Coordinates of C-alpha atoms in Angstrom, one line a residue:
A1 CA 16.4 186.0 124.8
H2 CA 16.6 184.1 128.2
I3 CA 20.4 182.8 127.7
K4 CA 21.2 186.5 126.8
R5 CA 19.9 187.6 130.5
L6 CA 21.7 184.6 132.1
L7 CA 25.0 185.2 130.2
P8 CA 26.4 188.0 132.3
F9 CA 25.9 185.8 135.5
L10 CA 27.4 182.7 134.0
L11 CA 30.3 184.6 133.4
F12 CA 30.2 185.9 136.6
L13 CA 29.9 182.3 138.0
L14 CA 33.0 181.1 135.8
L15 CA 34.8 184.0 137.1
V16 CA 34.3 183.3 140.9
I17 CA 34.1 179.8 141.4
D18 CA 37.7 178.4 141.6
P19 CA 38.1 174.9 140.1
S20 CA 40.0 173.4 142.9
H21 CA 37.0 174.6 144.9
A22 CA 34.7 172.4 142.8
Q23 CA 36.9 169.5 143.0
S24 CA 37.0 169.8 146.7
I25 CA 33.3 169.7 146.7
S26 CA 33.3 166.8 144.5
E27 CA 35.9 164.9 146.8
S28 CA 33.9 165.8 150.0
A29 CA 30.7 164.2 148.0
R30 CA 32.6 160.8 147.1
E31 CA 33.7 160.6 150.8
L32 CA 30.5 161.1 152.5
D33 CA 29.0 158.7 150.4
S34 CA 31.5 156.1 150.3
E35 CA 31.8 156.5 154.5
R36 CA 28.0 156.1 154.7
R37 CA 27.9 153.0 152.7
R38 CA 31.0 151.4 154.8
G39 CA 28.7 152.4 158.1
V40 CA 25.4 150.9 156.8
A41 CA 27.4 147.8 155.5
L42 CA 29.0 147.2 158.8
A43 CA 25.6 147.5 160.4
H44 CA 24.1 144.5 158.1
E45 CA 27.4 142.7 159.4
G46 CA 26.0 143.2 162.7
R47 CA 28.7 145.5 163.9
H48 CA 26.2 148.1 164.9
N49 CA 28.5 150.1 167.5
E50 CA 31.4 150.4 164.6
A51 CA 28.6 151.1 162.1
L52 CA 27.6 154.1 164.3
D53 CA 31.1 155.3 165.1
V54 CA 31.5 156.1 161.5
L55 CA 28.2 157.3 160.9
T56 CA 28.4 159.6 163.9
A57 CA 31.7 161.0 162.7
L58 CA 30.3 161.9 159.3
S59 CA 27.2 163.2 161.2
N60 CA 29.9 165.5 163.2
K61 CA 31.9 166.9 159.9
Y62 CA 28.4 167.1 157.7
P63 CA 25.9 168.1 159.9
G64 CA 22.3 168.0 159.1
N65 CA 22.7 165.3 156.3
Y66 CA 19.6 163.4 156.2
P67 CA 20.6 160.2 154.8
V68 CA 23.4 160.0 157.6
E69 CA 21.3 161.2 160.4
R70 CA 18.7 158.4 159.1
D71 CA 21.1 156.3 158.9
I72 CA 21.8 156.5 162.5
V73 CA 18.4 156.2 163.8
V74 CA 17.6 152.8 161.5
I75 CA 21.0 151.3 162.9
T76 CA 20.1 152.4 166.6
A77 CA 17.2 150.8 166.6
W78 CA 18.3 147.7 164.8
K79 CA 21.0 147.6 167.8
G80 CA 18.0 147.6 170.0
D81 CA 17.9 150.9 171.6
C82 CA 14.6 152.0 171.5
R83 CA 15.1 155.3 173.6
A84 CA 18.1 156.3 171.6
T85 CA 15.9 155.7 168.2
V86 CA 13.1 158.3 169.3
R87 CA 15.7 160.7 170.5
R88 CA 17.5 160.3 167.3
H89 CA 14.3 160.7 165.0
W90 CA 12.9 163.6 166.9
P91 CA 14.8 166.4 165.2
I92 CA 14.2 164.6 161.8
R93 CA 10.5 163.4 162.3
D94 CA 9.5 166.3 160.1
Y95 CA 11.6 165.3 156.8
P96 CA 9.2 164.7 154.0
D97 CA 8.6 161.3 152.5
P98 CA 10.6 159.3 154.9
E99 CA 11.6 155.5 153.3
P100 CA 9.5 152.4 154.5
F101 CA 13.0 151.2 155.6
Y102 CA 13.2 153.8 158.2
V103 CA 9.5 154.2 159.4
I104 CA 8.8 150.9 160.3
P105 CA 11.8 150.5 163.1
V106 CA 11.0 154.1 164.0
S107 CA 7.4 153.1 164.6
E108 CA 8.4 150.1 166.4
C109 CA 10.6 151.5 168.6
L110 CA 7.9 154.8 169.4
I111 CA 5.3 151.8 170.3
A112 CA 7.9 150.2 172.4
V113 CA 8.7 153.6 174.4
G114 CA 4.8 153.7 174.9
R115 CA 4.3 156.4 172.5
V116 CA 2.0 154.4 170.4
N117 CA -0.4 157.5 169.3
E118 CA 2.9 158.7 167.2
A119 CA 3.8 155.7 165.9
V120 CA 0.0 155.4 164.3
T121 CA 0.6 159.0 163.0
F122 CA 3.5 158.5 161.9
L123 CA 2.5 155.0 159.9
D124 CA -0.6 156.9 158.6
A125 CA 1.4 159.6 156.9
A126 CA 4.0 156.8 155.4
Q127 CA 1.1 154.8 154.1
K128 CA -0.5 157.5 152.1
R129 CA 3.2 157.9 150.8
W130 CA 3.2 154.2 150.0
P131 CA 0.0 152.5 149.6
S132 CA 1.1 149.4 148.0
E133 CA 3.9 148.9 150.7
K134 CA 2.8 145.5 152.8
S135 CA 5.0 145.7 155.3
L136 CA 3.5 149.3 156.3
A137 CA 0.2 148.1 156.1
S138 CA 1.2 145.6 158.5
A139 CA 3.3 147.6 160.8
H140 CA 0.2 150.1 160.5
A141 CA -2.3 147.3 161.5
T142 CA -0.1 146.3 164.6
A143 CA 0.0 149.6 165.6
V144 CA -3.6 150.3 165.9
A145 CA -4.0 146.9 167.3
R146 CA -1.8 147.9 169.9
R147 CA -3.3 151.3 170.5
E148 CA -6.7 149.8 170.8
A149 CA -5.6 147.3 173.3
Q150 CA -4.2 150.0 175.5
R151 CA -7.5 151.4 175.1
L152 CA -9.1 148.3 176.6
N153 CA -6.7 148.2 179.1
V154 CA -7.6 151.4 180.4
L155 CA -11.2 150.6 180.3
D156 CA -10.4 147.4 182.6
L157 CA -13.7 145.9 181.7
E158 CA -14.5 142.6 183.8
V159 CA -17.5 140.2 183.4
N160 CA -17.9 137.3 185.9
T161 CA -20.9 135.2 187.0
N162 CA -22.1 133.7 190.0
D163 CA -23.0 130.7 188.1
S164 CA -20.0 127.8 188.3
D165 CA -20.3 124.2 188.1
Q166 CA -17.8 124.3 191.0
G167 CA -20.1 126.8 193.0
K168 CA -17.5 129.3 192.7
R169 CA -17.2 132.7 190.9
E170 CA -15.8 132.6 187.1
W171 CA -14.1 135.0 185.2
L172 CA -15.8 135.2 181.8
W173 CA -13.4 138.3 180.6
G174 CA -11.4 140.8 182.2

């Protein structure tokens, strides 16, 4: 019964879709995948600027392609440019289920630019998705420790005593 209803639609699609257009789409997908892999390979060789050139050209040609945008963010982090990493991460921050290899360098950069709470939130969400990923657990623990250290620095507690074997004030903690 469903096939009978779909048959006119399928015939319409066959008449409308030009086979050369379908081939063009296939070639574009192959080019995108091939060039993205080449960019990532360049980055693994430490040739970050070249990799970013390749991926930026792809991003311009295929705007909004998450794997390309994600790889640009990761490679920018590998390059050590945390401000640019956070800036490039912002438009794709709400992508569902980002992979640990993306979350960890982005969270490290968020911490580096002073956005520790965002890093902890980002890592919390990733840990829910990837609970057995040890590298995420470690990054999360580091981020939480950094956040707690910031809280202590804000409190700026100091403890001292006048009791000293040298007759001077001694700092016990602070």
